[in-house]
């Protein structure tokens, strides 16, 4: 895949919706990036909305056709997008990590979120839309998101969202090409090396039960493997487990 064209919209409901529509009409090419200044219905994980002040941040969706990928390995797409984003943000600030499954953190604050929407036809992947929201120049956050931060708040610089978006597309493309080449181990190891709270004991919550654990790896299907104080390792799917602050 090479990153070919960027569709720039001054406003849209959600770049993921726009990208999905392009795919449905059969007019999308792999590597197309949809970028906007403002989303009036920006979507976050699990039905949440995504806050972004007009013109301040990166709001983009990347169109992929990962037909080569076994749908059982779809978490690898999350990993390659997280790693590309990690590369770009790490070039500007230290302390970057990926909070499983795919939030980008700087120290204990969230700087970016990823929303990947896959479409599988039978036993094969047909397409994927990788939506990325990266806080760049916004300095006031109004939603009840617990711990947002922007790159500008961390570095004091003002960023050009268009050039940051193309750097992200290029970085993700590099990781995606590794995935195409079957470099699963390399991708997983890199993702693990960037994992938030890696090797650190911290509190987690499952239902009403709180326990101390530390990340021990990522399971075959993208589950977070946590080791508890007794040495037992358990895999958790997204939303099955919460990080306690
Ligand atoms: C999260 O909840 O952390 C995921 C947020 C993803 C936001 C991005 S912004 C661009 C793309 N379009 C959307 O509507 N959502 C994603």
CSV table of N, CA and C in Angstrom, one decimal, residues 18-180:
chain,number,residue,atom,x,y,z
A,18,UNK,N,-17.5,9.0,6.3
A,18,UNK,CA,-17.3,9.4,4.9
A,18,UNK,C,-16.5,8.3,4.2
A,19,UNK,N,-15.4,7.8,4.9
A,19,UNK,CA,-14.6,6.8,4.3
A,19,UNK,C,-15.4,5.5,4.0
A,20,UNK,N,-16.3,5.1,5.0
A,20,UNK,CA,-17.2,4.0,4.8
A,20,UNK,C,-18.1,4.1,3.6
A,21,UNK,N,-18.6,5.4,3.4
A,21,UNK,CA,-19.4,5.6,2.2
A,21,UNK,C,-18.6,5.5,0.9
A,22,UNK,N,-17.4,6.0,0.9
A,22,UNK,CA,-16.6,5.8,-0.3
A,22,UNK,C,-16.4,4.3,-0.6
A,23,UNK,N,-16.2,3.5,0.4
A,23,UNK,CA,-16.0,2.1,0.2
A,23,UNK,C,-17.2,1.5,-0.4
A,24,UNK,N,-18.4,1.9,0.2
A,24,UNK,CA,-19.7,1.3,-0.2
A,24,UNK,C,-20.0,1.6,-1.7
A,25,UNK,N,-19.5,2.8,-2.1
A,25,UNK,CA,-19.8,3.2,-3.5
A,25,UNK,C,-18.8,2.6,-4.5
A,26,UNK,N,-17.8,1.9,-3.9
A,26,UNK,CA,-16.8,1.2,-4.8
A,26,UNK,C,-15.8,2.1,-5.4
A,27,UNK,N,-15.7,3.3,-4.9
A,27,UNK,CA,-14.8,4.3,-5.5
A,27,UNK,C,-13.5,4.5,-4.7
A,28,UNK,N,-13.4,3.8,-3.6
A,28,UNK,CA,-12.2,4.1,-2.7
A,28,UNK,C,-11.0,3.3,-3.2
A,29,UNK,N,-9.9,3.9,-3.1
A,29,UNK,CA,-8.6,3.3,-3.3
A,29,UNK,C,-7.9,3.0,-2.0
A,30,UNK,N,-7.2,1.9,-2.0
A,30,UNK,CA,-6.4,1.7,-0.7
A,30,UNK,C,-5.4,2.8,-0.5
A,31,UNK,N,-5.3,3.3,0.7
A,31,UNK,CA,-4.3,4.3,1.0
A,31,UNK,C,-4.9,5.7,1.0
A,32,UNK,N,-6.2,5.8,0.6
A,32,UNK,CA,-6.9,7.1,0.6
A,32,UNK,C,-7.0,7.6,2.1
A,33,UNK,N,-6.7,8.9,2.2
A,33,UNK,CA,-6.9,9.5,3.6
A,33,UNK,C,-8.0,10.5,3.5
A,34,UNK,N,-8.9,10.5,4.4
A,34,UNK,CA,-10.0,11.5,4.5
A,34,UNK,C,-9.6,12.3,5.7
A,35,UNK,N,-9.6,13.6,5.5
A,35,UNK,CA,-9.1,14.5,6.6
A,35,UNK,C,-10.1,15.7,6.7
A,36,UNK,N,-10.4,16.1,7.9
A,36,UNK,CA,-11.4,17.2,8.0
A,36,UNK,C,-10.9,18.2,9.1
A,37,UNK,N,-11.5,19.4,9.0
A,37,UNK,CA,-11.3,20.4,10.1
A,37,UNK,C,-12.2,20.2,11.3
A,38,UNK,N,-13.4,19.7,10.9
A,38,UNK,CA,-14.4,19.6,12.0
A,38,UNK,C,-15.4,18.5,11.7
A,39,UNK,N,-15.7,17.7,12.8
A,39,UNK,CA,-16.7,16.6,12.7
A,39,UNK,C,-17.9,17.0,13.5
A,40,UNK,N,-19.1,17.0,12.9
A,40,UNK,CA,-20.2,17.4,13.8
A,40,UNK,C,-20.8,16.1,14.5
A,41,UNK,N,-20.3,14.9,14.1
A,41,UNK,CA,-20.7,13.7,14.9
A,41,UNK,C,-19.5,12.8,15.0
A,42,UNK,N,-18.4,13.3,15.5
A,42,UNK,CA,-17.2,12.5,15.6
A,42,UNK,C,-17.5,11.4,16.6
A,43,UNK,N,-17.0,10.2,16.1
A,43,UNK,CA,-17.3,9.0,16.9
A,43,UNK,C,-16.1,8.5,17.6
A,44,UNK,N,-16.3,8.1,18.9
A,44,UNK,CA,-15.2,7.4,19.7
A,44,UNK,C,-15.6,6.0,19.9
A,45,UNK,N,-14.8,5.3,20.6
A,45,UNK,CA,-14.9,3.9,20.9
A,45,UNK,C,-16.2,3.7,21.7
A,46,UNK,N,-16.9,2.5,21.5
A,46,UNK,CA,-18.0,2.1,22.3
A,46,UNK,C,-19.1,3.1,22.3
A,47,UNK,N,-19.4,3.7,21.2
A,47,UNK,CA,-20.6,4.6,21.1
A,47,UNK,C,-20.3,6.0,21.7
A,48,UNK,N,-19.1,6.3,22.2
A,48,UNK,CA,-18.8,7.6,22.8
A,48,UNK,C,-18.7,8.6,21.6
A,49,UNK,N,-18.8,9.9,22.0
A,49,UNK,CA,-18.5,10.9,20.9
A,49,UNK,C,-17.0,11.3,21.1
A,50,UNK,N,-16.5,12.0,20.0
A,50,UNK,CA,-15.1,12.4,20.1
A,50,UNK,C,-15.0,13.9,20.0
A,51,UNK,N,-14.5,14.5,21.0
A,51,UNK,CA,-14.5,16.0,21.1
A,51,UNK,C,-13.3,16.5,20.3
A,52,UNK,N,-13.5,17.5,19.4
A,52,UNK,CA,-12.4,18.2,18.8
A,52,UNK,C,-12.8,19.6,18.3
A,53,UNK,N,-12.1,20.6,18.8
A,53,UNK,CA,-12.4,21.9,18.5
A,53,UNK,C,-12.1,22.2,17.0
A,54,UNK,N,-12.9,22.9,16.3
A,54,UNK,CA,-12.7,23.1,14.8
A,54,UNK,C,-11.3,23.6,14.5
A,55,UNK,N,-10.7,22.9,13.5
A,55,UNK,CA,-9.4,23.4,13.0
A,55,UNK,C,-8.2,23.2,13.9
A,56,UNK,N,-8.4,22.5,15.0
A,56,UNK,CA,-7.3,22.4,15.9
A,56,UNK,C,-6.5,21.1,15.9
A,57,UNK,N,-7.2,20.1,15.5
A,57,UNK,CA,-6.6,18.7,15.7
A,57,UNK,C,-6.5,17.9,14.4
A,58,UNK,N,-5.9,16.8,14.5
A,58,UNK,CA,-5.9,15.8,13.3
A,58,UNK,C,-7.2,14.9,13.5
A,59,UNK,N,-8.0,15.0,12.5
A,59,UNK,CA,-9.2,14.1,12.4
A,59,UNK,C,-9.1,13.4,11.0
A,60,UNK,N,-8.7,12.2,11.0
A,60,UNK,CA,-8.5,11.5,9.7
A,60,UNK,C,-8.9,10.1,9.7
A,61,UNK,N,-9.2,9.6,8.5
A,61,UNK,CA,-9.5,8.1,8.4
A,61,UNK,C,-8.7,7.6,7.2
A,62,UNK,N,-8.1,6.4,7.4
A,62,UNK,CA,-7.3,5.8,6.4
A,62,UNK,C,-8.1,4.6,5.8
A,63,UNK,N,-8.2,4.5,4.5
A,63,UNK,CA,-8.9,3.4,3.9
A,63,UNK,C,-7.9,2.3,3.6
A,64,UNK,N,-8.2,1.1,4.0
A,64,UNK,CA,-7.3,-0.1,3.8
A,64,UNK,C,-8.2,-1.3,3.2
A,65,UNK,N,-7.5,-2.1,2.4
A,65,UNK,CA,-8.1,-3.3,2.0
A,65,UNK,C,-7.2,-4.5,2.3
A,66,UNK,N,-7.3,-4.9,3.6
A,66,UNK,CA,-6.3,-5.9,4.1
A,66,UNK,C,-6.8,-7.4,3.7
A,67,UNK,N,-7.0,-7.6,2.4
A,67,UNK,CA,-7.5,-8.9,2.0
A,67,UNK,C,-6.6,-10.0,2.3
A,68,UNK,N,-5.3,-9.7,2.5
A,68,UNK,CA,-4.3,-10.7,2.8
A,68,UNK,C,-4.4,-11.2,4.3
A,69,UNK,N,-5.1,-10.5,5.1
A,69,UNK,CA,-5.1,-10.8,6.6
A,69,UNK,C,-6.2,-11.7,7.0
A,70,UNK,N,-5.9,-12.7,7.8
A,70,UNK,CA,-6.9,-13.6,8.4
A,70,UNK,C,-7.7,-12.7,9.4
A,71,UNK,N,-9.0,-12.7,9.2
A,71,UNK,CA,-9.8,-11.8,10.2
A,71,UNK,C,-9.6,-12.2,11.6
A,72,UNK,N,-9.1,-13.4,11.9
A,72,UNK,CA,-8.8,-13.7,13.3
A,72,UNK,C,-7.6,-12.9,13.8
A,73,UNK,N,-6.8,-12.4,12.9
A,73,UNK,CA,-5.7,-11.6,13.3
A,73,UNK,C,-6.0,-10.1,13.2
A,74,UNK,N,-7.2,-9.7,13.3
A,74,UNK,CA,-7.5,-8.3,13.0
A,74,UNK,C,-6.9,-7.3,14.0
A,75,UNK,N,-6.5,-7.8,15.2
A,75,UNK,CA,-5.9,-6.9,16.2
A,75,UNK,C,-4.6,-6.4,15.6
A,76,UNK,N,-4.0,-7.1,14.7
A,76,UNK,CA,-2.7,-6.6,14.1
A,76,UNK,C,-2.9,-5.3,13.4
A,77,UNK,N,-4.1,-5.1,12.9
A,77,UNK,CA,-4.4,-3.8,12.3
A,77,UNK,C,-4.4,-2.7,13.3
A,78,UNK,N,-5.0,-2.9,14.5
A,78,UNK,CA,-4.9,-2.0,15.6
A,78,UNK,C,-3.4,-1.7,16.0
A,79,UNK,N,-2.7,-2.8,16.0
A,79,UNK,CA,-1.3,-2.6,16.4
A,79,UNK,C,-0.5,-1.8,15.4
A,80,UNK,N,-0.7,-2.0,14.1
A,80,UNK,CA,0.1,-1.2,13.1
A,80,UNK,C,-0.3,0.3,13.1
A,81,UNK,N,-1.6,0.5,13.3
A,81,UNK,CA,-2.0,1.9,13.3
A,81,UNK,C,-1.5,2.6,14.6
A,82,UNK,N,-1.6,1.9,15.7
A,82,UNK,CA,-1.0,2.4,17.0
A,82,UNK,C,0.5,2.7,16.9
A,83,UNK,N,1.2,1.8,16.2
A,83,UNK,CA,2.6,2.0,16.1
A,83,UNK,C,3.0,3.2,15.2
A,84,UNK,N,2.3,3.3,14.1
A,84,UNK,CA,2.5,4.5,13.2
A,84,UNK,C,2.3,5.8,14.0
A,85,UNK,N,1.2,5.8,14.7
A,85,UNK,CA,0.9,7.0,15.5
A,85,UNK,C,1.9,7.3,16.5
A,86,UNK,N,2.3,6.2,17.2
A,86,UNK,CA,3.4,6.3,18.2
A,86,UNK,C,4.7,6.9,17.7
A,87,UNK,N,5.0,6.5,16.5
A,87,UNK,CA,6.3,7.0,15.8
A,87,UNK,C,6.2,8.5,15.7
A,88,UNK,N,5.0,9.0,15.2
A,88,UNK,CA,4.9,10.4,14.9
A,88,UNK,C,4.9,11.2,16.2
A,89,UNK,N,4.1,10.8,17.1
A,89,UNK,CA,4.1,11.5,18.4
A,89,UNK,C,5.4,11.5,19.2
A,90,UNK,N,6.0,10.3,19.1
A,90,UNK,CA,7.3,10.2,19.8
A,90,UNK,C,8.4,11.1,19.3
A,91,UNK,N,8.3,11.5,18.0
A,91,UNK,CA,9.3,12.4,17.4
A,91,UNK,C,9.1,13.8,18.1
A,92,UNK,N,8.0,14.0,18.7
A,92,UNK,CA,7.8,15.4,19.3
A,92,UNK,C,7.9,15.4,20.8
A,93,UNK,N,7.7,14.3,21.5
A,93,UNK,CA,7.7,14.3,22.9
A,93,UNK,C,8.1,12.9,23.5
A,94,UNK,N,8.7,12.9,24.7
A,94,UNK,CA,9.0,11.6,25.3
A,94,UNK,C,7.7,11.1,26.0
A,95,UNK,N,7.8,9.9,26.6
A,95,UNK,CA,6.7,9.4,27.4
A,95,UNK,C,5.5,8.8,26.7
A,96,UNK,N,5.7,8.5,25.4
A,96,UNK,CA,4.5,8.0,24.6
A,96,UNK,C,4.3,6.5,24.8
A,97,UNK,N,3.1,6.1,25.1
A,97,UNK,CA,2.8,4.6,25.1
A,97,UNK,C,1.4,4.3,24.6
A,98,UNK,N,1.2,3.1,24.4
A,98,UNK,CA,-0.1,2.7,23.8
A,98,UNK,C,-0.9,2.0,25.0
A,99,UNK,N,-2.0,2.6,25.3
A,99,UNK,CA,-2.9,2.0,26.3
A,99,UNK,C,-3.8,1.0,25.6
A,100,UNK,N,-3.6,-0.3,26.0
A,100,UNK,CA,-4.4,-1.3,25.3
A,100,UNK,C,-5.9,-0.9,25.3
A,101,UNK,N,-6.7,-1.1,24.2
A,101,UNK,CA,-6.2,-1.7,23.0
A,101,UNK,C,-5.5,-0.7,22.1
A,102,UNK,N,-6.0,0.5,22.0
A,102,UNK,CA,-5.3,1.5,21.1
A,102,UNK,C,-5.6,2.9,21.4
A,103,UNK,N,-5.4,3.3,22.6
A,103,UNK,CA,-5.3,4.7,23.0
A,103,UNK,C,-3.9,5.1,23.0
A,104,UNK,N,-3.6,6.3,22.5
A,104,UNK,CA,-2.2,6.8,22.6
A,104,UNK,C,-2.1,7.7,23.9
A,105,UNK,N,-1.2,7.4,24.7
A,105,UNK,CA,-0.9,8.1,25.9
A,105,UNK,C,0.4,8.8,25.9
A,106,UNK,N,0.5,10.0,26.6
A,106,UNK,CA,1.8,10.5,26.9
A,106,UNK,C,1.7,10.6,28.5
A,107,UNK,N,2.6,9.9,29.1
A,107,UNK,CA,2.6,9.6,30.5
A,107,UNK,C,1.2,9.2,30.9
A,108,UNK,N,0.5,9.9,31.8
A,108,UNK,CA,-0.9,9.4,32.1
A,108,UNK,C,-2.0,10.1,31.5
A,109,UNK,N,-1.7,10.7,30.3
A,109,UNK,CA,-2.8,11.5,29.7
A,109,UNK,C,-3.0,11.0,28.2
A,110,UNK,N,-4.3,11.0,27.8
A,110,UNK,CA,-4.6,10.5,26.5
A,110,UNK,C,-4.5,11.6,25.4
A,111,UNK,N,-3.6,11.3,24.4
A,111,UNK,CA,-3.4,12.3,23.4
A,111,UNK,C,-4.1,12.0,22.1
A,112,UNK,N,-4.4,10.7,21.9
A,112,UNK,CA,-5.1,10.3,20.6
A,112,UNK,C,-5.9,9.0,20.8
A,113,UNK,N,-6.9,8.9,20.0
A,113,UNK,CA,-7.8,7.7,20.0
A,113,UNK,C,-7.9,7.2,18.6
A,114,UNK,N,-8.1,5.9,18.5
A,114,UNK,CA,-8.2,5.2,17.2
A,114,UNK,C,-9.5,4.4,17.2
A,115,UNK,N,-10.2,4.6,16.1
A,115,UNK,CA,-11.5,3.8,15.9
A,115,UNK,C,-11.4,3.0,14.6
A,116,UNK,N,-11.2,1.7,14.7
A,116,UNK,CA,-11.0,0.9,13.4
A,116,UNK,C,-12.3,0.2,13.2
A,117,UNK,N,-12.8,0.3,12.0
A,117,UNK,CA,-14.1,-0.4,11.6
A,117,UNK,C,-13.7,-1.3,10.5
A,118,UNK,N,-13.9,-2.6,10.8
A,118,UNK,CA,-13.5,-3.7,9.8
A,118,UNK,C,-14.8,-4.2,9.1
A,119,UNK,N,-14.5,-4.6,7.9
A,119,UNK,CA,-15.6,-5.3,7.2
A,119,UNK,C,-15.1,-6.6,6.6
A,120,UNK,N,-15.7,-7.7,7.1
A,120,UNK,CA,-15.3,-9.0,6.7
A,120,UNK,C,-16.3,-9.7,5.8
A,121,UNK,N,-15.8,-10.2,4.7
A,121,UNK,CA,-16.8,-10.9,3.8
A,121,UNK,C,-16.4,-12.4,3.8
A,122,UNK,N,-17.3,-13.2,4.3
A,122,UNK,CA,-17.1,-14.6,4.5
A,122,UNK,C,-15.9,-14.8,5.4
A,123,UNK,N,-14.9,-15.5,4.9
A,123,UNK,CA,-13.7,-15.8,5.8
A,123,UNK,C,-12.6,-14.8,5.5
A,124,UNK,N,-12.8,-13.8,4.7
A,124,UNK,CA,-11.7,-12.9,4.4
A,124,UNK,C,-12.1,-11.5,4.8
A,125,UNK,N,-11.1,-10.7,5.0
A,125,UNK,CA,-11.2,-9.3,5.2
A,125,UNK,C,-11.6,-8.6,3.9
A,126,UNK,N,-12.5,-7.6,3.9
A,126,UNK,CA,-12.7,-6.9,2.6
A,126,UNK,C,-12.1,-5.5,2.8
A,127,UNK,N,-12.5,-4.8,3.9
A,127,UNK,CA,-12.0,-3.4,4.0
A,127,UNK,C,-11.9,-3.1,5.5
A,128,UNK,N,-11.1,-2.0,5.7
A,128,UNK,CA,-11.0,-1.4,7.1
A,128,UNK,C,-10.9,0.1,7.0
A,129,UNK,N,-11.5,0.7,7.9
A,129,UNK,CA,-11.3,2.2,8.0
A,129,UNK,C,-10.7,2.4,9.3
A,130,UNK,N,-9.5,3.1,9.3
A,130,UNK,CA,-8.8,3.4,10.5
A,130,UNK,C,-8.9,4.9,10.8
A,131,UNK,N,-9.8,5.2,11.8
A,131,UNK,CA,-10.0,6.6,12.1
A,131,UNK,C,-9.1,7.0,13.3
A,132,UNK,N,-8.4,8.1,13.1
A,132,UNK,CA,-7.5,8.6,14.1
A,132,UNK,C,-7.8,10.0,14.5
A,133,UNK,N,-7.9,10.3,15.8
A,133,UNK,CA,-8.1,11.6,16.3
A,133,UNK,C,-6.9,11.9,17.2
A,134,UNK,N,-6.1,12.9,16.8
A,134,UNK,CA,-4.9,13.3,17.6
A,134,UNK,C,-5.0,14.7,18.0
A,135,UNK,N,-5.0,14.9,19.3
A,135,UNK,CA,-5.1,16.3,19.8
A,135,UNK,C,-3.7,17.0,19.6
A,136,UNK,N,-3.9,18.1,18.8
A,136,UNK,CA,-2.6,18.8,18.4
A,136,UNK,C,-2.5,20.2,19.0
A,137,UNK,N,-3.5,21.1,18.7
A,137,UNK,CA,-3.4,22.5,19.1
A,137,UNK,C,-4.4,22.9,20.1
A,138,UNK,N,-5.3,22.0,20.5
A,138,UNK,CA,-6.4,22.4,21.4
A,138,UNK,C,-5.9,22.5,22.8
A,139,UNK,N,-6.3,23.5,23.5
A,139,UNK,CA,-5.8,23.7,24.9
A,139,UNK,C,-6.9,23.6,26.0
A,140,UNK,N,-8.1,23.6,25.5
A,140,UNK,CA,-9.2,23.5,26.5
A,140,UNK,C,-10.1,22.4,26.1
A,141,UNK,N,-10.4,21.4,27.0
A,141,UNK,CA,-11.2,20.3,26.6
A,141,UNK,C,-12.5,20.4,27.5
A,142,UNK,N,-13.6,20.3,26.8
A,142,UNK,CA,-14.9,20.6,27.5
A,142,UNK,C,-15.6,19.3,27.9
A,143,UNK,N,-15.4,18.2,27.2
A,143,UNK,CA,-16.2,17.0,27.4
A,143,UNK,C,-15.7,16.4,28.8
A,144,UNK,N,-16.4,15.3,29.2
A,144,UNK,CA,-16.0,14.7,30.5
A,144,UNK,C,-14.9,13.6,30.3
A,145,UNK,N,-14.2,13.6,29.2
A,145,UNK,CA,-13.1,12.7,29.0
A,145,UNK,C,-12.1,13.0,30.2
A,146,UNK,N,-11.7,11.9,30.9
A,146,UNK,CA,-11.0,12.1,32.1
A,146,UNK,C,-9.6,12.8,32.0
A,147,UNK,N,-8.9,12.6,31.0
A,147,UNK,CA,-7.5,13.0,31.0
A,147,UNK,C,-6.9,13.4,29.7
A,148,UNK,N,-7.6,14.3,28.9
A,148,UNK,CA,-7.1,14.6,27.6
A,148,UNK,C,-5.8,15.5,27.7
A,149,UNK,N,-5.0,15.5,26.6
A,149,UNK,CA,-3.9,16.4,26.5
A,149,UNK,C,-3.6,16.6,25.0
A,150,UNK,N,-3.0,17.7,24.7
A,150,UNK,CA,-2.6,17.9,23.2
A,150,UNK,C,-1.1,18.0,23.1
A,151,UNK,N,-0.6,17.9,21.9
A,151,UNK,CA,0.8,18.0,21.7
A,151,UNK,C,1.3,19.4,22.0
A,152,UNK,N,0.4,20.4,21.7
A,152,UNK,CA,0.8,21.8,21.9
A,152,UNK,C,0.9,22.0,23.5
A,153,UNK,N,0.1,21.4,24.2
A,153,UNK,CA,0.2,21.6,25.7
A,153,UNK,C,1.5,21.0,26.2
A,154,UNK,N,2.0,20.0,25.5
A,154,UNK,CA,3.2,19.3,26.0
A,154,UNK,C,4.5,20.0,25.5
A,155,UNK,N,4.4,20.6,24.3
A,155,UNK,CA,5.7,21.1,23.7
A,155,UNK,C,5.7,22.6,23.6
A,156,UNK,N,4.5,23.2,23.7
A,156,UNK,CA,4.4,24.7,23.5
A,156,UNK,C,4.4,25.1,22.1
A,157,UNK,N,4.5,24.1,21.2
A,157,UNK,CA,4.5,24.5,19.7
A,157,UNK,C,3.1,24.4,19.1
A,158,UNK,N,3.0,25.1,18.0
A,158,UNK,CA,1.7,25.0,17.2
A,158,UNK,C,2.0,24.1,16.0
A,159,UNK,N,1.1,23.2,15.7
A,159,UNK,CA,1.4,22.2,14.6
A,159,UNK,C,0.4,22.4,13.4
A,160,UNK,N,1.0,22.1,12.2
A,160,UNK,CA,0.2,22.1,11.0
A,160,UNK,C,-0.5,20.7,10.9
A,161,UNK,N,-1.8,20.7,11.0
A,161,UNK,CA,-2.5,19.4,11.1
A,161,UNK,C,-2.4,18.6,9.8
A,162,UNK,N,-2.3,19.3,8.7
A,162,UNK,CA,-2.2,18.6,7.4
A,162,UNK,C,-0.8,17.9,7.3
A,163,UNK,N,0.3,18.5,7.7
A,163,UNK,CA,1.5,17.8,7.5
A,163,UNK,C,1.7,16.7,8.6
A,164,UNK,N,1.1,16.9,9.8
A,164,UNK,CA,1.1,15.8,10.8
A,164,UNK,C,0.3,14.7,10.3
A,165,UNK,N,-0.9,14.9,9.6
A,165,UNK,CA,-1.7,13.9,9.1
A,165,UNK,C,-1.0,13.1,8.0
A,166,UNK,N,-0.2,13.8,7.2
A,166,UNK,CA,0.5,13.0,6.1
A,166,UNK,C,1.6,12.2,6.8
A,167,UNK,N,2.3,12.7,7.8
A,167,UNK,CA,3.3,11.9,8.5
A,167,UNK,C,2.7,10.7,9.1
A,168,UNK,N,1.5,10.8,9.6
A,168,UNK,CA,0.9,9.7,10.3
A,168,UNK,C,0.6,8.6,9.2
A,169,UNK,N,0.0,9.1,8.0
A,169,UNK,CA,-0.3,8.2,7.0
A,169,UNK,C,0.9,7.4,6.5
A,170,UNK,N,2.0,8.1,6.4
A,170,UNK,CA,3.3,7.5,5.9
A,170,UNK,C,3.8,6.5,6.9
A,171,UNK,N,3.7,6.9,8.2
A,171,UNK,CA,4.2,6.0,9.3
A,171,UNK,C,3.3,4.7,9.4
A,172,UNK,N,2.0,4.9,9.3
A,172,UNK,CA,1.1,3.7,9.3
A,172,UNK,C,1.4,2.8,8.1
A,173,UNK,N,1.6,3.5,7.0
A,173,UNK,CA,1.8,2.7,5.8
A,173,UNK,C,3.0,1.8,5.9
A,174,UNK,N,4.1,2.3,6.6
A,174,UNK,CA,5.3,1.5,6.8
A,174,UNK,C,5.0,0.3,7.6
A,175,UNK,N,4.2,0.5,8.7
A,175,UNK,CA,3.9,-0.7,9.6
A,175,UNK,C,2.9,-1.6,8.9
A,176,UNK,N,2.0,-1.1,8.1
A,176,UNK,CA,1.0,-1.9,7.4
A,176,UNK,C,1.8,-2.8,6.3
A,177,UNK,N,2.8,-2.2,5.7
A,177,UNK,CA,3.5,-3.0,4.7
A,177,UNK,C,4.3,-4.1,5.4
A,178,UNK,N,4.7,-3.9,6.6
A,178,UNK,CA,5.4,-5.0,7.4
A,178,UNK,C,4.3,-6.1,7.7
A,179,UNK,N,3.1,-5.7,7.9
A,179,UNK,CA,2.1,-6.7,8.2
A,179,UNK,C,1.8,-7.5,6.9
A,180,UNK,N,1.8,-6.8,5.8
A,180,UNK,CA,1.6,-7.5,4.5
A,180,UNK,C,2.7,-8.5,4.3
